[in-house]
PDB file of C-alpha atoms in Angstrom:
ATOM      1  CA  UNK A 149      -0.030   0.009  -0.047  1.00 74.00           C
ATOM      2  CA  UNK A 150       1.022   3.693  -0.476  1.00 86.00           C
ATOM      3  CA  UNK A 151       2.242   5.247   2.693  1.00 90.00           C
ATOM      4  CA  UNK A 152       3.933   8.469   4.046  1.00 94.00           C
ATOM      5  CA  UNK A 153       6.024   8.946   7.053  1.00 95.00           C
ATOM      6  CA  UNK A 154       6.447  12.041   9.101  1.00 95.00           C
ATOM      7  CA  UNK A 155       9.531  11.362  11.205  1.00 90.00           C
ATOM      8  CA  UNK A 156       9.320  14.107  13.693  1.00 86.00           C
ATOM      9  CA  UNK A 157       6.713  14.446  16.446  1.00 83.00           C
ATOM     10  CA  UNK A 158       6.908  18.184  17.121  1.00 93.00           C
ATOM     11  CA  UNK A 159       8.555  21.065  15.247  1.00 95.00           C
ATOM     12  CA  UNK A 160       9.472  24.079  17.236  1.00 96.00           C
ATOM     13  CA  UNK A 161      10.339  27.329  15.461  1.00 97.00           C
ATOM     14  CA  UNK A 162      10.583  30.994  16.474  1.00 97.00           C
ATOM     15  CA  UNK A 163       8.223  33.423  14.831  1.00 97.00           C
ATOM     16  CA  UNK A 164       9.655  34.869  11.692  1.00 97.00           C
ATOM     17  CA  UNK A 165      12.043  31.964  11.114  1.00 98.00           C
ATOM     18  CA  UNK A 166      11.727  29.468   8.315  1.00 97.00           C
ATOM     19  CA  UNK A 167       9.467  26.450   8.936  1.00 97.00           C
ATOM     20  CA  UNK A 168      10.009  22.977   7.532  1.00 97.00           C
ATOM     21  CA  UNK A 169       7.849  19.988   8.174  1.00 97.00           C
ATOM     22  CA  UNK A 170       9.236  16.678   6.780  1.00 97.00           C
ATOM     23  CA  UNK A 171       7.454  13.982   4.804  1.00 97.00           C
ATOM     24  CA  UNK A 172       8.733  10.990   2.928  1.00 96.00           C
ATOM     25  CA  UNK A 173       6.694   8.724   0.827  1.00 94.00           C
ATOM     26  CA  UNK A 174       6.518   5.067  -0.383  1.00 92.00           C
ATOM     27  CA  UNK A 175       4.459   4.406  -3.423  1.00 86.00           C
ATOM     28  CA  UNK A 176       4.213   2.225  -6.500  1.00 83.00           C
ATOM     29  CA  UNK A 177       3.727   4.373  -9.565  1.00 81.00           C
ATOM     30  CA  UNK A 178       3.352   8.124  -9.582  1.00 83.00           C
ATOM     31  CA  UNK A 179       2.667   9.750  -6.292  1.00 88.00           C
ATOM     32  CA  UNK A 180      -0.203  12.077  -5.675  1.00 90.00           C
ATOM     33  CA  UNK A 181       0.722  14.018  -2.559  1.00 94.00           C
ATOM     34  CA  UNK A 182      -1.092  16.339  -0.261  1.00 95.00           C
ATOM     35  CA  UNK A 183      -0.515  18.576   2.861  1.00 97.00           C
ATOM     36  CA  UNK A 184      -3.357  19.327   5.238  1.00 97.00           C
ATOM     37  CA  UNK A 185      -3.442  21.419   8.498  1.00 97.00           C
ATOM     38  CA  UNK A 186      -5.598  20.794  11.425  1.00 95.00           C
ATOM     39  CA  UNK A 187      -6.459  23.282  14.214  1.00 93.00           C
ATOM     40  CA  UNK A 188      -7.848  22.059  17.501  1.00 89.00           C
ATOM     41  CA  UNK A 189     -11.299  20.594  17.354  1.00 85.00           C
ATOM     42  CA  UNK A 190     -11.481  21.235  13.624  1.00 89.00           C
ATOM     43  CA  UNK A 191     -11.379  19.188  10.426  1.00 89.00           C
ATOM     44  CA  UNK A 192      -8.440  19.179   8.020  1.00 94.00           C
ATOM     45  CA  UNK A 193      -7.811  22.051   5.813  1.00 95.00           C
ATOM     46  CA  UNK A 194      -6.213  21.570   2.373  1.00 95.00           C
ATOM     47  CA  UNK A 195      -2.931  23.450   1.962  1.00 96.00           C
ATOM     48  CA  UNK A 196      -1.478  22.157  -1.357  1.00 96.00           C
ATOM     49  CA  UNK A 197      -0.931  19.103  -3.529  1.00 94.00           C
ATOM     50  CA  UNK A 198       1.513  17.616  -6.019  1.00 93.00           C
ATOM     51  CA  UNK A 199       0.126  15.710  -8.946  1.00 88.00           C
ATOM     52  CA  UNK A 200       2.700  16.340 -11.687  1.00 83.00           C
ATOM     53  CA  UNK A 201       4.767  19.201 -13.214  1.00 85.00           C
ATOM     54  CA  UNK A 202       6.805  21.698 -11.195  1.00 89.00           C
ATOM     55  CA  UNK A 203       8.483  20.168  -8.199  1.00 92.00           C
ATOM     56  CA  UNK A 204       8.019  23.312  -6.239  1.00 95.00           C
ATOM     57  CA  UNK A 205       4.283  23.590  -5.329  1.00 95.00           C
ATOM     58  CA  UNK A 206       2.740  26.747  -3.848  1.00 95.00           C
ATOM     59  CA  UNK A 207      -0.251  26.548  -1.585  1.00 95.00           C
ATOM     60  CA  UNK A 208      -2.368  28.478   0.835  1.00 92.00           C
ATOM     61  CA  UNK A 209      -1.281  30.865   3.631  1.00 93.00           C
ATOM     62  CA  UNK A 210       2.222  31.263   2.143  1.00 95.00           C
ATOM     63  CA  UNK A 211       3.046  27.518   2.354  1.00 97.00           C
ATOM     64  CA  UNK A 212       5.004  25.698  -0.317  1.00 97.00           C
ATOM     65  CA  UNK A 213       6.329  22.154  -0.761  1.00 97.00           C
ATOM     66  CA  UNK A 214       9.143  20.662  -2.718  1.00 95.00           C
ATOM     67  CA  UNK A 215       8.751  17.231  -4.397  1.00 95.00           C
ATOM     68  CA  UNK A 216      12.006  15.403  -4.588  1.00 95.00           C
ATOM     69  CA  UNK A 217      11.724  12.121  -6.486  1.00 92.00           C
ATOM     70  CA  UNK A 218      15.265  10.943  -5.742  1.00 93.00           C
ATOM     71  CA  UNK A 219      14.796  11.318  -1.990  1.00 94.00           C
ATOM     72  CA  UNK A 220      11.093  10.369  -2.104  1.00 94.00           C
ATOM     73  CA  UNK A 221      10.321  13.444  -0.053  1.00 96.00           C
ATOM     74  CA  UNK A 222       7.641  16.129  -0.073  1.00 97.00           C
ATOM     75  CA  UNK A 223       8.646  18.566   2.652  1.00 97.00           C
ATOM     76  CA  UNK A 224       6.314  21.471   3.552  1.00 97.00           C
ATOM     77  CA  UNK A 225       7.991  24.841   3.975  1.00 97.00           C
ATOM     78  CA  UNK A 226       7.167  28.449   4.916  1.00 97.00           C
ATOM     79  CA  UNK A 227       9.847  31.173   4.771  1.00 97.00           C
ATOM     80  CA  UNK A 228       8.649  33.102   7.748  1.00 97.00           C
ATOM     81  CA  UNK A 229       6.522  31.388  10.436  1.00 97.00           C
ATOM     82  CA  UNK A 230       3.639  33.076  12.217  1.00 97.00           C
ATOM     83  CA  UNK A 231       2.345  32.240  15.697  1.00 96.00           C
ATOM     84  CA  UNK A 232      -0.975  31.466  13.970  1.00 95.00           C
ATOM     85  CA  UNK A 233       0.758  28.599  12.046  1.00 96.00           C
ATOM     86  CA  UNK A 234       0.833  26.588  15.250  1.00 97.00           C
ATOM     87  CA  UNK A 235      -1.197  23.523  14.418  1.00 96.00           C
ATOM     88  CA  UNK A 236      -1.121  19.851  13.421  1.00 96.00           C
ATOM     89  CA  UNK A 237       0.150  19.143   9.891  1.00 97.00           C
ATOM     90  CA  UNK A 238      -0.586  16.022   7.968  1.00 97.00           C
ATOM     91  CA  UNK A 239       1.147  14.617   4.802  1.00 97.00           C
ATOM     92  CA  UNK A 240      -1.073  12.304   2.713  1.00 95.00           C
ATOM     93  CA  UNK A 241      -0.749  10.193  -0.417  1.00 93.00           C
ATOM     94  CA  UNK A 242      -3.486   8.900  -2.615  1.00 88.00           C
ATOM     95  CA  UNK A 243      -3.800   5.262  -1.890  1.00 76.00           C
ATOM     96  CA  UNK A 244      -4.149   2.427  -4.469  1.00 64.00           C
ATOM     97  CA  UNK A 245      -7.458   1.043  -5.340  1.00 61.00           C
ATOM     98  CA  UNK A 246      -8.807   3.729  -7.681  1.00 61.00           C
ATOM     99  CA  UNK A 247     -11.176   5.532  -5.260  1.00 69.00           C
ATOM    100  CA  UNK A 248      -8.865   8.372  -4.339  1.00 80.00           C
ATOM    101  CA  UNK A 249      -8.835   7.567  -0.738  1.00 86.00           C
ATOM    102  CA  UNK A 250      -5.949   9.120   1.242  1.00 91.00           C
ATOM    103  CA  UNK A 251      -3.364   7.530   3.410  1.00 92.00           C
ATOM    104  CA  UNK A 252      -2.108   9.948   6.085  1.00 95.00           C
ATOM    105  CA  UNK A 253       0.944  10.282   8.108  1.00 94.00           C
ATOM    106  CA  UNK A 254       0.807  10.416  11.832  1.00 94.00           C
ATOM    107  CA  UNK A 255       1.030  14.217  11.814  1.00 95.00           C
ATOM    108  CA  UNK A 256       3.503  16.884  13.114  1.00 95.00           C
ATOM    109  CA  UNK A 257       2.720  19.295  15.742  1.00 96.00           C
ATOM    110  CA  UNK A 258       4.231  22.684  14.845  1.00 97.00           C
ATOM    111  CA  UNK A 259       4.698  25.253  17.634  1.00 97.00           C
ATOM    112  CA  UNK A 260       5.648  28.710  16.650  1.00 97.00           C
ATOM    113  CA  UNK A 261       7.244  30.631  19.594  1.00 96.00           C
ATOM    114  CA  UNK A 262       6.540  34.358  19.734  1.00 95.00           C
TER     115      UNK A 262
ATOM    116  CA  UNK B 116     -20.179  28.652   0.161  1.00 55.00           C
ATOM    117  CA  UNK B 117     -21.104  26.126   2.785  1.00 82.00           C
ATOM    118  CA  UNK B 118     -18.484  23.525   3.590  1.00 93.00           C
ATOM    119  CA  UNK B 119     -18.921  19.928   4.791  1.00 96.00           C
ATOM    120  CA  UNK B 120     -21.179  19.873   7.799  1.00 97.00           C
ATOM    121  CA  UNK B 121     -21.235  17.024  10.402  1.00 97.00           C
ATOM    122  CA  UNK B 122     -23.566  16.472  13.291  1.00 97.00           C
ATOM    123  CA  UNK B 123     -23.430  16.061  16.191  1.00 97.00           C
ATOM    124  CA  UNK B 124     -20.143  17.667  17.044  1.00 96.00           C
ATOM    125  CA  UNK B 125     -19.884  15.555  20.117  1.00 97.00           C
ATOM    126  CA  UNK B 126     -21.463  12.383  21.119  1.00 97.00           C
ATOM    127  CA  UNK B 127     -21.267  10.437  24.347  1.00 98.00           C
ATOM    128  CA  UNK B 128     -22.733   6.954  24.543  1.00 97.00           C
ATOM    129  CA  UNK B 129     -22.645   4.041  26.874  1.00 97.00           C
ATOM    130  CA  UNK B 130     -20.959   0.875  25.780  1.00 97.00           C
ATOM    131  CA  UNK B 131     -23.474  -1.289  23.839  1.00 97.00           C
ATOM    132  CA  UNK B 132     -25.497   1.506  22.543  1.00 97.00           C
ATOM    133  CA  UNK B 133     -26.029   2.309  18.794  1.00 98.00           C
ATOM    134  CA  UNK B 134     -24.983   5.702  17.420  1.00 98.00           C
ATOM    135  CA  UNK B 135     -25.553   7.548  14.130  1.00 98.00           C
ATOM    136  CA  UNK B 136     -23.383  10.190  12.727  1.00 98.00           C
ATOM    137  CA  UNK B 137     -24.422  12.538   9.975  1.00 98.00           C
ATOM    138  CA  UNK B 138     -22.466  14.101   7.081  1.00 98.00           C
ATOM    139  CA  UNK B 139     -23.810  16.794   4.792  1.00 98.00           C
ATOM    140  CA  UNK B 140     -21.227  17.138   1.925  1.00 97.00           C
ATOM    141  CA  UNK B 141     -20.682  20.194  -0.175  1.00 95.00           C
ATOM    142  CA  UNK B 142     -23.491  20.517  -2.625  1.00 93.00           C
ATOM    143  CA  UNK B 143     -22.862  18.784  -5.897  1.00 91.00           C
ATOM    144  CA  UNK B 144     -19.868  16.858  -4.655  1.00 93.00           C
ATOM    145  CA  UNK B 145     -19.973  13.259  -5.980  1.00 93.00           C
ATOM    146  CA  UNK B 146     -17.339  11.581  -3.910  1.00 93.00           C
ATOM    147  CA  UNK B 147     -17.810  11.151  -0.096  1.00 95.00           C
ATOM    148  CA  UNK B 148     -15.386   9.588   2.406  1.00 95.00           C
ATOM    149  CA  UNK B 149     -15.461   8.600   6.038  1.00 97.00           C
ATOM    150  CA  UNK B 150     -12.315   8.492   8.145  1.00 97.00           C
ATOM    151  CA  UNK B 151     -11.655   7.722  11.728  1.00 98.00           C
ATOM    152  CA  UNK B 152      -9.051   9.662  13.732  1.00 96.00           C
ATOM    153  CA  UNK B 153      -7.856   8.159  16.979  1.00 94.00           C
ATOM    154  CA  UNK B 154      -6.261  10.457  19.490  1.00 91.00           C
ATOM    155  CA  UNK B 155      -2.809  11.527  18.399  1.00 88.00           C
ATOM    156  CA  UNK B 156      -3.026   9.725  15.024  1.00 91.00           C
ATOM    157  CA  UNK B 157      -3.679  10.594  11.410  1.00 93.00           C
ATOM    158  CA  UNK B 158      -7.147   9.820   9.921  1.00 95.00           C
ATOM    159  CA  UNK B 159      -7.685   6.286   8.770  1.00 96.00           C
ATOM    160  CA  UNK B 160      -9.958   5.480   5.770  1.00 94.00           C
ATOM    161  CA  UNK B 161     -13.197   3.887   6.528  1.00 96.00           C
ATOM    162  CA  UNK B 162     -15.391   3.867   3.523  1.00 96.00           C
ATOM    163  CA  UNK B 163     -16.099   5.647   0.226  1.00 94.00           C
ATOM    164  CA  UNK B 164     -19.210   6.623  -1.816  1.00 94.00           C
ATOM    165  CA  UNK B 165     -19.651   7.756  -5.360  1.00 92.00           C
ATOM    166  CA  UNK B 166     -23.069   9.232  -5.524  1.00 94.00           C
ATOM    167  CA  UNK B 167     -25.245   6.654  -3.707  1.00 95.00           C
ATOM    168  CA  UNK B 168     -22.988   3.741  -4.401  1.00 94.00           C
ATOM    169  CA  UNK B 169     -20.736   2.600  -1.753  1.00 95.00           C
ATOM    170  CA  UNK B 170     -17.602   1.430  -3.793  1.00 92.00           C
ATOM    171  CA  UNK B 171     -15.241   0.725  -0.902  1.00 91.00           C
ATOM    172  CA  UNK B 172     -15.885  -0.334   2.563  1.00 93.00           C
ATOM    173  CA  UNK B 173     -12.631  -2.070   3.200  1.00 92.00           C
ATOM    174  CA  UNK B 174     -11.697   0.201   6.060  1.00 93.00           C
ATOM    175  CA  UNK B 175     -14.627  -0.546   8.174  1.00 96.00           C
ATOM    176  CA  UNK B 176     -13.186  -2.230  11.321  1.00 95.00           C
ATOM    177  CA  UNK B 177     -16.069  -4.647  11.878  1.00 94.00           C
ATOM    178  CA  UNK B 178     -19.618  -5.455  10.816  1.00 95.00           C
ATOM    179  CA  UNK B 179     -20.865  -3.273  13.646  1.00 97.00           C
ATOM    180  CA  UNK B 180     -20.089  -0.359  11.349  1.00 98.00           C
ATOM    181  CA  UNK B 181     -22.457   0.645   8.486  1.00 97.00           C
ATOM    182  CA  UNK B 182     -22.590   3.582   6.271  1.00 98.00           C
ATOM    183  CA  UNK B 183     -25.255   4.680   3.793  1.00 97.00           C
ATOM    184  CA  UNK B 184     -25.864   7.545   1.390  1.00 97.00           C
ATOM    185  CA  UNK B 185     -29.238   6.624  -0.103  1.00 96.00           C
ATOM    186  CA  UNK B 186     -29.883   9.722  -2.209  1.00 94.00           C
ATOM    187  CA  UNK B 187     -26.309  10.573  -3.158  1.00 92.00           C
ATOM    188  CA  UNK B 188     -26.001  13.544  -0.909  1.00 94.00           C
ATOM    189  CA  UNK B 189     -26.284  13.256   2.995  1.00 97.00           C
ATOM    190  CA  UNK B 190     -24.465  10.222   4.497  1.00 98.00           C
ATOM    191  CA  UNK B 191     -24.843   8.438   7.833  1.00 98.00           C
ATOM    192  CA  UNK B 192     -22.341   6.376   9.635  1.00 98.00           C
ATOM    193  CA  UNK B 193     -23.914   3.963  12.086  1.00 98.00           C
ATOM    194  CA  UNK B 194     -22.062   2.039  14.761  1.00 98.00           C
ATOM    195  CA  UNK B 195     -23.977  -0.688  16.494  1.00 98.00           C
ATOM    196  CA  UNK B 196     -23.217  -2.049  19.983  1.00 97.00           C
ATOM    197  CA  UNK B 197     -20.507   0.494  20.555  1.00 97.00           C
ATOM    198  CA  UNK B 198     -17.368  -0.517  22.313  1.00 97.00           C
ATOM    199  CA  UNK B 199     -14.736   1.730  24.056  1.00 96.00           C
ATOM    200  CA  UNK B 200     -12.207   1.234  21.168  1.00 96.00           C
ATOM    201  CA  UNK B 201     -14.780   3.044  18.971  1.00 97.00           C
ATOM    202  CA  UNK B 202     -13.937   6.278  20.738  1.00 97.00           C
ATOM    203  CA  UNK B 203     -12.409   8.631  18.146  1.00 97.00           C
ATOM    204  CA  UNK B 204     -13.144  11.572  15.902  1.00 96.00           C
ATOM    205  CA  UNK B 205     -15.130  10.563  12.738  1.00 98.00           C
ATOM    206  CA  UNK B 206     -14.309  12.821   9.815  1.00 97.00           C
ATOM    207  CA  UNK B 207     -16.282  13.131   6.639  1.00 97.00           C
ATOM    208  CA  UNK B 208     -14.786  14.540   3.453  1.00 96.00           C
ATOM    209  CA  UNK B 209     -16.150  15.181  -0.023  1.00 95.00           C
ATOM    210  CA  UNK B 210     -14.761  16.017  -3.356  1.00 93.00           C
ATOM    211  CA  UNK B 211     -16.143  16.932  -6.804  1.00 90.00           C
ATOM    212  CA  UNK B 212     -16.409  14.439  -9.495  1.00 74.00           C
ATOM    213  CA  UNK B 213     -13.112  14.145 -11.232  1.00 59.00           C
ATOM    214  CA  UNK B 214      -9.798  12.496 -11.108  1.00 60.00           C
ATOM    215  CA  UNK B 215      -7.517  11.926  -8.151  1.00 63.00           C
ATOM    216  CA  UNK B 216      -6.101  15.410  -8.338  1.00 75.00           C
ATOM    217  CA  UNK B 217      -9.193  16.856  -6.539  1.00 83.00           C
ATOM    218  CA  UNK B 218      -8.582  17.686  -2.918  1.00 90.00           C
ATOM    219  CA  UNK B 219     -10.953  16.388  -0.257  1.00 92.00           C
ATOM    220  CA  UNK B 220     -12.793  18.985   1.744  1.00 94.00           C
ATOM    221  CA  UNK B 221     -13.288  17.852   5.437  1.00 95.00           C
ATOM    222  CA  UNK B 222     -15.849  18.660   7.974  1.00 96.00           C
ATOM    223  CA  UNK B 223     -15.026  19.417  11.581  1.00 95.00           C
ATOM    224  CA  UNK B 224     -15.697  15.915  12.633  1.00 96.00           C
ATOM    225  CA  UNK B 225     -17.839  14.154  15.313  1.00 97.00           C
ATOM    226  CA  UNK B 226     -15.987  13.377  18.594  1.00 96.00           C
ATOM    227  CA  UNK B 227     -17.365  10.092  19.820  1.00 98.00           C
ATOM    228  CA  UNK B 228     -16.837   8.957  23.492  1.00 97.00           C
ATOM    229  CA  UNK B 229     -17.854   5.574  24.544  1.00 97.00           C
ATOM    230  CA  UNK B 230     -18.163   5.136  28.305  1.00 95.00           C
TER     231      UNK B 230
END
């Protein structure tokens, strides 16, 4: 089955510093990759996706992600973190089976320190 | 426009009771998904509908779990004879008809607690 791994549990970053949240994937065939953010007691909000094309994907709220095929990675980045970016971030990959269901990583808690 | 709406937001039930969770997808969205999110984990796929057809129910953990979408819009996830391990947040997501490049739009979930 397709899967993603988010190796870190928590990412701490000072406000204004660059933010990176790591994700690696394991797929057969071409990967369809997604990033979502979850605030407390809320559902998941879509940030960005990689389907094909340019390896640098730009998304919502100033986030971007870089697809790296040789390293099987899809790290989420933001040049300057805001306190309001503190949340839970999930990487996901379209699973096999043809129904577009998503397989999620375990999530990374991001804490932006004022 | 309106997003995916789920109700109730919180549900407390005693072990052995039956519960029903409702999902109202974005109008016109063909695909509907149910996920289960345990505490501290990522969402896990439960089942998938395309219109009223349930095309994949491979993620349902047992035959106590049942989902339906009879008119191709609102969906209900039913859990019979609930057990403590059913405690989780149940998320519903919908997406437009199309290929796999369409992002799924999630509701805020129903937090189910089984006592």
